CSV table of C-alpha atoms in Angstrom, one decimal:
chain,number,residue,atom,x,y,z
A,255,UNK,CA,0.0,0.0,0.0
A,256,UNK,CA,0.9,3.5,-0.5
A,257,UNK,CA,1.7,5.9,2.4
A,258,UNK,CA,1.2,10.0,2.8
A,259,UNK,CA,3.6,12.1,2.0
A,260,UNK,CA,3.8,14.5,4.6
A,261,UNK,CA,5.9,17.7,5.0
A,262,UNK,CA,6.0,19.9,8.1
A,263,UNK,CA,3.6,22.2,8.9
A,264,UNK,CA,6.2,25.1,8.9
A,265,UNK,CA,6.9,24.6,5.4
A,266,UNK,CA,3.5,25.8,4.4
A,267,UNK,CA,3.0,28.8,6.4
A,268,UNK,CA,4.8,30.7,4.1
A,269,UNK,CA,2.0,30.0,1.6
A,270,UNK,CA,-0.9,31.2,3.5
A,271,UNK,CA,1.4,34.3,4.4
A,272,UNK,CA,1.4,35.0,0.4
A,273,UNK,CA,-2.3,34.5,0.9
A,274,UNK,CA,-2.7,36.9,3.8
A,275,UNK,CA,-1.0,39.4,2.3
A,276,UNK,CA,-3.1,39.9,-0.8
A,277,UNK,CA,-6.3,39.4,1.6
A,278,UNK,CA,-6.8,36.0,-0.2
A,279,UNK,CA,-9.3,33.3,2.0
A,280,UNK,CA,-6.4,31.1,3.1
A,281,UNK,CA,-8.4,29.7,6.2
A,282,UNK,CA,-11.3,28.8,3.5
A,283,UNK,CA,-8.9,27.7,0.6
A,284,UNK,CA,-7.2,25.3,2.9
A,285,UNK,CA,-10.0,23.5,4.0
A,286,UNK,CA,-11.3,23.0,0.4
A,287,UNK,CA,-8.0,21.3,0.2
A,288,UNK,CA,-8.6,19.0,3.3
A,289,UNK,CA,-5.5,21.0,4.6
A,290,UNK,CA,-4.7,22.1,8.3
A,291,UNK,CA,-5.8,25.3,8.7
A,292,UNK,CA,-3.9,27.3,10.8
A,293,UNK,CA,-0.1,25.6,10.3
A,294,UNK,CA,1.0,28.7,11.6
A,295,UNK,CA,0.2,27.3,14.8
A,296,UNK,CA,1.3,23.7,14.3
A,297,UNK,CA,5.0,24.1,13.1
A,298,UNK,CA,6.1,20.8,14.2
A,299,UNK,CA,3.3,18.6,13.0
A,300,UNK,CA,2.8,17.3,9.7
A,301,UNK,CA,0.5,18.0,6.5
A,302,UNK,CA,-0.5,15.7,3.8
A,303,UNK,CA,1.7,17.2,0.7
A,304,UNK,CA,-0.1,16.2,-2.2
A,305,UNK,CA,-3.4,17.7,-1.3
A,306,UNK,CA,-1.2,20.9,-0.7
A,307,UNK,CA,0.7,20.8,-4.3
A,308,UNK,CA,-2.9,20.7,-5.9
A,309,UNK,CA,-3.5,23.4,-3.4
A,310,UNK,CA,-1.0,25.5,-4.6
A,311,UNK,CA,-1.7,25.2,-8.3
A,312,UNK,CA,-5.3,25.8,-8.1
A,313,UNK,CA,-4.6,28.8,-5.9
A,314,UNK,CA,-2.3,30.6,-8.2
A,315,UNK,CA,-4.4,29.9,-11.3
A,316,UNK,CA,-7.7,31.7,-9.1
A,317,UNK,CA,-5.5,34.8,-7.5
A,318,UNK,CA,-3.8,35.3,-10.2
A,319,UNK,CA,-0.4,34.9,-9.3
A,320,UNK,CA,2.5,33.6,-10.9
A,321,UNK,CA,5.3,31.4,-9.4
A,322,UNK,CA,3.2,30.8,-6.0
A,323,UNK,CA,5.8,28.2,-5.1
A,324,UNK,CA,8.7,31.0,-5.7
A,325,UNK,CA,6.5,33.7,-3.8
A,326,UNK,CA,6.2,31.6,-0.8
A,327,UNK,CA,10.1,30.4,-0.8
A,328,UNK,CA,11.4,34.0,-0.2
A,329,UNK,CA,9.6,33.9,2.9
A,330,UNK,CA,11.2,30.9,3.7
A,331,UNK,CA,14.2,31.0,6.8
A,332,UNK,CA,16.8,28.5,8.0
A,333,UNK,CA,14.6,28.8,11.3
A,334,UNK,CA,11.5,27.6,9.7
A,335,UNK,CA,13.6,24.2,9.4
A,336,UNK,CA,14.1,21.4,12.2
A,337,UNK,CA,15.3,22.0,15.7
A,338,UNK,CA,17.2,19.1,15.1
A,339,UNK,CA,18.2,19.9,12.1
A,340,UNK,CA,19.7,23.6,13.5
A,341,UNK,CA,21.3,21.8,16.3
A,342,UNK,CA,23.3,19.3,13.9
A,343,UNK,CA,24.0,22.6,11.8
A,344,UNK,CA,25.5,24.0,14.7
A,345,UNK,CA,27.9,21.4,15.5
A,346,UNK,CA,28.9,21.0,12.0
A,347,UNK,CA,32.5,22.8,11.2
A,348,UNK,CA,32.1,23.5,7.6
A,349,UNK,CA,29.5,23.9,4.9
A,350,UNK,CA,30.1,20.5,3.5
A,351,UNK,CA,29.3,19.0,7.1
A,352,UNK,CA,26.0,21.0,7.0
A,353,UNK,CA,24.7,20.1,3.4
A,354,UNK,CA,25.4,16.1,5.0
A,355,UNK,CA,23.3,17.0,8.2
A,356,UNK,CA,20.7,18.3,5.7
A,357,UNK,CA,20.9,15.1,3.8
A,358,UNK,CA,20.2,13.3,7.1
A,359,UNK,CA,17.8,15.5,8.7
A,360,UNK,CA,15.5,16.1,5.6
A,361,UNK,CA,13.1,13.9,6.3
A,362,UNK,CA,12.1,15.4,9.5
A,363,UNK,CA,10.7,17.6,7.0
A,364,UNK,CA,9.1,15.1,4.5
A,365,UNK,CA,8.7,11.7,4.9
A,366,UNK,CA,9.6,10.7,1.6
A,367,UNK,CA,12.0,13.0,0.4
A,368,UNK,CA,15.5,12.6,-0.2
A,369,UNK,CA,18.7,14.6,-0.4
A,370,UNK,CA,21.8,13.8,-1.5
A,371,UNK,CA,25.3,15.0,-3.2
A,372,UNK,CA,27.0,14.1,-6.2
A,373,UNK,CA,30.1,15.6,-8.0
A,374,UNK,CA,29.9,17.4,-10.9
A,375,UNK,CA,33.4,18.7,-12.4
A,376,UNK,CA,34.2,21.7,-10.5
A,377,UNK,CA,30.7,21.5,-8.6
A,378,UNK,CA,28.7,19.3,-6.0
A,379,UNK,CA,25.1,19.2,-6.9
A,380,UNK,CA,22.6,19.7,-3.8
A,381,UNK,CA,20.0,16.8,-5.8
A,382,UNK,CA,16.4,16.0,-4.1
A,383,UNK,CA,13.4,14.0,-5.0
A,384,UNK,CA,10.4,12.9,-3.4
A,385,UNK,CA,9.6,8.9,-3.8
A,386,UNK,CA,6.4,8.4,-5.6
A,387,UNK,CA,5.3,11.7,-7.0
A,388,UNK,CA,7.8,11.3,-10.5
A,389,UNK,CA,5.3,12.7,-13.3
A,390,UNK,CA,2.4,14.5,-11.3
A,391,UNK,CA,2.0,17.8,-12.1
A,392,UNK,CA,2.4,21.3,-10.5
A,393,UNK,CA,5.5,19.9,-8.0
A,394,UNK,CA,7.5,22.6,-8.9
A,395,UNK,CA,5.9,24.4,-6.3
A,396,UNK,CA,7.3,21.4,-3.6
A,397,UNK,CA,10.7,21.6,-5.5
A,398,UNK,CA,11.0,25.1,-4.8
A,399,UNK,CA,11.6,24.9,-1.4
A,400,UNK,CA,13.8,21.4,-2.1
A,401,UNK,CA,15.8,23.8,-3.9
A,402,UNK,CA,16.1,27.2,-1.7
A,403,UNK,CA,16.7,24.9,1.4
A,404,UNK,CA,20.2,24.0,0.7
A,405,UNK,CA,20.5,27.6,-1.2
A,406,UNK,CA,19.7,29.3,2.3
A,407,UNK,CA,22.5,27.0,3.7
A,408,UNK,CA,25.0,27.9,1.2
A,409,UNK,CA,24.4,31.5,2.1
A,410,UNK,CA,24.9,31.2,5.6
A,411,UNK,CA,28.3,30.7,4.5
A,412,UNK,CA,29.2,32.5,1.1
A,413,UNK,CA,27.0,35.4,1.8
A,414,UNK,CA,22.9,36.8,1.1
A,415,UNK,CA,23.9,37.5,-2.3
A,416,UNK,CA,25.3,34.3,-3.7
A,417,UNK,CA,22.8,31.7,-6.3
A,418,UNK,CA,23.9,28.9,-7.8
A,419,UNK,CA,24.7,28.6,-11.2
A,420,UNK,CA,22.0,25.9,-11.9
A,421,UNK,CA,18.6,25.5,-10.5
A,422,UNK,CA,17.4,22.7,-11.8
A,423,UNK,CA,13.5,20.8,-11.6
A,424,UNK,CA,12.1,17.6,-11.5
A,425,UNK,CA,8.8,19.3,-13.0
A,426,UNK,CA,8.2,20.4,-16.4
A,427,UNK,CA,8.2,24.1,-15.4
A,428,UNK,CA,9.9,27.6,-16.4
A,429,UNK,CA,9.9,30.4,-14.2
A,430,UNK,CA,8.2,33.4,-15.4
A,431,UNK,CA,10.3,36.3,-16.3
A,432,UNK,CA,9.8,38.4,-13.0
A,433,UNK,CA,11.1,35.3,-10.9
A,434,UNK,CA,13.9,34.8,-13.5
A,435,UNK,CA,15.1,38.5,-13.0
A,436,UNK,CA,15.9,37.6,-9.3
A,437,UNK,CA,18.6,35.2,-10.7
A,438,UNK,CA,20.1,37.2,-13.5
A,439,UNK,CA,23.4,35.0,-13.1
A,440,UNK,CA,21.2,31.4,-12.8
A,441,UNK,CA,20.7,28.9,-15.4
A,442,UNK,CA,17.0,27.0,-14.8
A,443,UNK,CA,16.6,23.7,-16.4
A,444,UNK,CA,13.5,21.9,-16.2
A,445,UNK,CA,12.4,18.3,-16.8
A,446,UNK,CA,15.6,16.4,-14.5
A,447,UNK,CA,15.5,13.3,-13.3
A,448,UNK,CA,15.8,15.1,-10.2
A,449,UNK,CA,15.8,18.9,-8.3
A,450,UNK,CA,19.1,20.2,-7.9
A,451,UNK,CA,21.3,23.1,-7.2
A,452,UNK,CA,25.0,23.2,-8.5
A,453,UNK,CA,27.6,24.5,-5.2
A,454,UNK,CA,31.8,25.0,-6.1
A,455,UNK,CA,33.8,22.2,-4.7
A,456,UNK,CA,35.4,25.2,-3.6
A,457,UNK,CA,33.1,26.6,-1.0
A,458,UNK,CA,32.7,23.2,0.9
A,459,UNK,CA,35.9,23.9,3.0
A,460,UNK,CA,34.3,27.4,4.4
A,461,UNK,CA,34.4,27.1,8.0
A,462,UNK,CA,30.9,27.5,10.0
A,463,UNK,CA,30.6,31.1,11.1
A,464,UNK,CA,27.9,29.9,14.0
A,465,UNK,CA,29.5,26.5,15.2
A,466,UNK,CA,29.1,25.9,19.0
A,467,UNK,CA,32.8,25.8,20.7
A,468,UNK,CA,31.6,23.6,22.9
A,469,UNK,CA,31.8,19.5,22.8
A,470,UNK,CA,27.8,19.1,23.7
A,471,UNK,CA,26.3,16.0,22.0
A,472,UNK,CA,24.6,16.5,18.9
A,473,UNK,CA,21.4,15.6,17.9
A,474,UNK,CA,20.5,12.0,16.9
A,475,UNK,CA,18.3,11.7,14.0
A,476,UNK,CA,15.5,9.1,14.1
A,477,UNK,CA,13.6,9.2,10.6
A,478,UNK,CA,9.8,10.0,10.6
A,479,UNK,CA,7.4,6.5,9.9
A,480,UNK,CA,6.6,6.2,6.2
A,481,UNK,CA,4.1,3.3,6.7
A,482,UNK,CA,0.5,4.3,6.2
A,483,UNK,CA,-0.2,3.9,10.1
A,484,UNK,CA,2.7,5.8,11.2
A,485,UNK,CA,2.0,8.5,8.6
A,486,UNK,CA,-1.7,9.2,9.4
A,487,UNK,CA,-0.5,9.6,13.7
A,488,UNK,CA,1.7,12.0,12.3
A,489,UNK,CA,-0.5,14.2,10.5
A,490,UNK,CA,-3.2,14.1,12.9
A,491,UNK,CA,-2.7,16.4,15.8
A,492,UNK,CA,-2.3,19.0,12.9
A,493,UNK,CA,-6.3,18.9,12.8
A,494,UNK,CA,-7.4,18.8,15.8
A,495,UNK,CA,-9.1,21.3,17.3
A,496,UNK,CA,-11.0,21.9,14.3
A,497,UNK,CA,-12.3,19.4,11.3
A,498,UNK,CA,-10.7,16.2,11.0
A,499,UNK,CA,-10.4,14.4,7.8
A,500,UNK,CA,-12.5,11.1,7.6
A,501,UNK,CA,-11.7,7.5,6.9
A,502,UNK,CA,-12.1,8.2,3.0
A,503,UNK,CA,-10.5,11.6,2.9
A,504,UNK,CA,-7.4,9.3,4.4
A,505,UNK,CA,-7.6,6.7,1.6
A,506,UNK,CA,-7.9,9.4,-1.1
A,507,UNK,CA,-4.3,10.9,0.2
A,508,UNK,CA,-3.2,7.3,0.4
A,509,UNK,CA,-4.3,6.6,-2.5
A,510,UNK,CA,-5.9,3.7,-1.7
A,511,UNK,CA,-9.4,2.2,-1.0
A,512,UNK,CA,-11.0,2.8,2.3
A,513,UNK,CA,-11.2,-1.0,2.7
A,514,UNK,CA,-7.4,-1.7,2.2
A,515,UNK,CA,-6.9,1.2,4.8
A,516,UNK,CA,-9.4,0.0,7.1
A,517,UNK,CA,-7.6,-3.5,6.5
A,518,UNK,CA,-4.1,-2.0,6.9
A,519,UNK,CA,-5.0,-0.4,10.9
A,520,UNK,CA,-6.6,-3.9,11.3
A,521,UNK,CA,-3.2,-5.7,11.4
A,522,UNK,CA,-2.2,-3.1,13.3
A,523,UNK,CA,-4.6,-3.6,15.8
A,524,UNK,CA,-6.7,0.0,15.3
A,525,UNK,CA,-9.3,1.0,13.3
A,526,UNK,CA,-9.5,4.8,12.7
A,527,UNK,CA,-11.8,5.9,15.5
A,528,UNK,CA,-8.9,4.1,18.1
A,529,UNK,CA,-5.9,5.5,16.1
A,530,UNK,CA,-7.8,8.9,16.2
A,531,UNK,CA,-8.4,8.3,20.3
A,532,UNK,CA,-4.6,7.4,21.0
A,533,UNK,CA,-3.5,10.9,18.8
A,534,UNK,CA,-6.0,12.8,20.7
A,535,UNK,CA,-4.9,11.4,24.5
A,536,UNK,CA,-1.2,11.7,23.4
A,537,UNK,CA,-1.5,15.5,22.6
A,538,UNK,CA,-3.7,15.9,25.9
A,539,UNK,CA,-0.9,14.0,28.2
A,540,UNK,CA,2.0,16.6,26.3
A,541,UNK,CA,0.1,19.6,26.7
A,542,UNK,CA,-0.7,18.8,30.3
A,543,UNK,CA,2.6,17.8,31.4
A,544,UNK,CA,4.4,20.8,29.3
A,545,UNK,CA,1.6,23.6,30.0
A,546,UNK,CA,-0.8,24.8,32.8
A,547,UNK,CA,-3.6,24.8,30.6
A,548,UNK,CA,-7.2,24.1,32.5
A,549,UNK,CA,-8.5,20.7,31.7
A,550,UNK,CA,-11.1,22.3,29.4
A,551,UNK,CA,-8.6,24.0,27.3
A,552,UNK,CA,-6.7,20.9,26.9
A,553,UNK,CA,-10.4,19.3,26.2
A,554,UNK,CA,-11.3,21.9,23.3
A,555,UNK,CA,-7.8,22.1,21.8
A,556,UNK,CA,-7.4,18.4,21.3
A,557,UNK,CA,-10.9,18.5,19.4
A,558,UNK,CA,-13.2,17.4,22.3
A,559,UNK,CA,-16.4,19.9,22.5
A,560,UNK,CA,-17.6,18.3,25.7
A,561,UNK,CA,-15.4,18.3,28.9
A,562,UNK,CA,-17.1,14.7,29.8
A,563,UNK,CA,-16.6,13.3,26.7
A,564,UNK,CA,-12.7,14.1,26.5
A,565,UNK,CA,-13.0,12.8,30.7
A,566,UNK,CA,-14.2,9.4,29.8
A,567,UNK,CA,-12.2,9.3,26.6
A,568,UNK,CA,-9.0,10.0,28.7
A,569,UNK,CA,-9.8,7.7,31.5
A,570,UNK,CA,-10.6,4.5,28.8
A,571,UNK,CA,-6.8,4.9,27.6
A,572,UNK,CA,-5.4,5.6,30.8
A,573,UNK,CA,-6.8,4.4,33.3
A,574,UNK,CA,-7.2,7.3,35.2
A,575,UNK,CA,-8.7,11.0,35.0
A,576,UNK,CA,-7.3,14.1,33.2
A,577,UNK,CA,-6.9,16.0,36.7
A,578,UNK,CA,-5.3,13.0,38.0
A,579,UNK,CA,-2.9,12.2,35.3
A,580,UNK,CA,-1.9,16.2,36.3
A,581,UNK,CA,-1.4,15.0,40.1
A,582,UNK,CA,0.4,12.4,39.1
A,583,UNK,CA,4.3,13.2,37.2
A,584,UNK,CA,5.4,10.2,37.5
A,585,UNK,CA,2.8,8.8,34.7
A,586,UNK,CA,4.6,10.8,32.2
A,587,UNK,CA,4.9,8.4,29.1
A,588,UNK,CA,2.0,8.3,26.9
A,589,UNK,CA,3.0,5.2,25.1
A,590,UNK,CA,3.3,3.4,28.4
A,591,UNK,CA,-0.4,4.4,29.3
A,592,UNK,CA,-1.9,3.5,25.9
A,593,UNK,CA,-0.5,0.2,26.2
A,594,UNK,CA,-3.0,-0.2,29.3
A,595,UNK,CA,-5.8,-0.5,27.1
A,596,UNK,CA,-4.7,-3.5,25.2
């Protein structure tokens, strides 16, 4: 079965800022598109990507706009990336040591993408791809920010000004003249058997302006799930509080049937209304151990509407109340507790 390709909710807030700014309904244009929507406030959790590439195409053609995908990138910062990714970065001495923690730590960004380097003559090319979406249409606006994420590292090193010789896309797709004009000295080629930027062999050996003096341990990276399972209890908590995508919504961005879905949370031992529970309870049992939230608030932001409801919901996973979970530190791992239902 196919998974969901997910990306970070960060990555598409500079999207809906584009949106904002020309007083475009992002709020209403997201949910048309199944999408979260306020990722503003849901940095760290995940969105379903393809939804959001068919998002972005039928946006710019209604607005107006051209090169949405480019529009959105400049608005794009190092920060918007990781945490673990910027702690790596930190650690690493020299550019070259950053571009292969950004090889490692892309797919805390994107489940199925892939970075990588390969020499060129004089050049390393910065290469990315994203298993299982070779042919659809409208991914330049994905490989845009593949392409401007190792560009932003490069500069953090050779300077705001510098652009790579070649910018290169998987997608059939030329930039319109305005966007060109922002990289007079850049070669675009389209139609690659992958996205890439081109980076001098020379400018690998720069030395990390930022890089922590200290010997503190960096960051260990544990790849995101890319099964179906793990992929849907990742995107999750990016809906709740507001409307959650149903069982055939799921199967569409799976692109599956419901029943092979349903069948593949069966040997799992879930069915969607339990997965959807366990996301729900984990969220709770993080934002009461991390916050001082009132129960209520915890109830309403993890989608509940009635206190009671999210009371007995929380209690059948648990074993024990929301206000006592609170009095009680020592139950602090949410796996642990879930397991008590079984």
């Amino acid at each position: 079965m196919k998974s969901i390709v997910l990306a970070r909710c960060a990555l598409l807030v500079p999207f809906v800022d584009v949106l904002d700014d020309i007083g475009a309904p992002a709020e209403r244009m997201l949910a048309r598109f199944g999408l979260p929507a306020h990722p503003e406030q849901r940095s760290n959790d995940y969105f379903p990507l393809l939804p959001a590439v068919q998002f972005a195409a039928t946006v710019q053609a209604s607005q107006g706009l051209t090169d949405f995908g480019f529009r959105a990138v400049q608005r794009l910062q190092l920060c918007h990336l990781s945490e673990q990714f910027q702690v790596a970065a930190r650690h690493a001495p020299t550019l070259l040591a950053v571009l292969e923690e950004l090889c490692r730590f892309v797919q805390l960004e994107d489940n199925f993408v892939r970075i990588w380097l390969e020499r060129h003559a004089d050049d390393v090319r910065v290469c990315s791809a994203i298993a299982g979406t070779s042919g659809m249409p409208h991914l330049e606006h994905s490989q845009w920010v593949q392409n401007v994420m190792p560009i932003y590292v490069v500069r953090h090193f050779a300077g705001p000004d510098w652009a790579p010789a070649t910018i290169a896309f998987e997608a059939i797709y030329t930039p319109d003249v305005e966007t060109q004009a922002c990289w007079p000295r850049t070669r675009f080629r389209s139609g690659q058997k992958s996205s890439w930027i081109d980076v001098p062999v020379s400018l690998l050996s720069l030395r990390n302006p930022n890089a922590v003096k200290d010997s503190g341990t960096a960051p260990v990276f544990q790849p995101i799930g890319t099964d179906v399972v793990s992929a849907i209890k990742l995107m999750l908590p990016s809906y709740l509080g507001e409307r959650m995508p149903d069982i055939a919504e799921l199967a569409e961005m799976a692109r599956t049937s419901v029943r092979s879905l349903q069948r593949e949370l069966a040997e799992a031992g879930l069915t969607y209304l339990r997965l959807l529970d366990h996301v729900r309870f984990e969220r709770a049992a993080e934002l009461m151990r991390k916050t001082d939230a009132k129960i209520i608030d915890v109830a309403l932001a993890t989608g509940y509407t009635d206190p009671a409801h999210f009371t007995r919901a929380f209690r059948r996973i648990a074993g024990i109340t929301p206000r006592e979970f609170r009095d009680r530190p020592e139950m602090s791992r949410s796996n642990d507790m879930a397991n008590n239902e079984r």
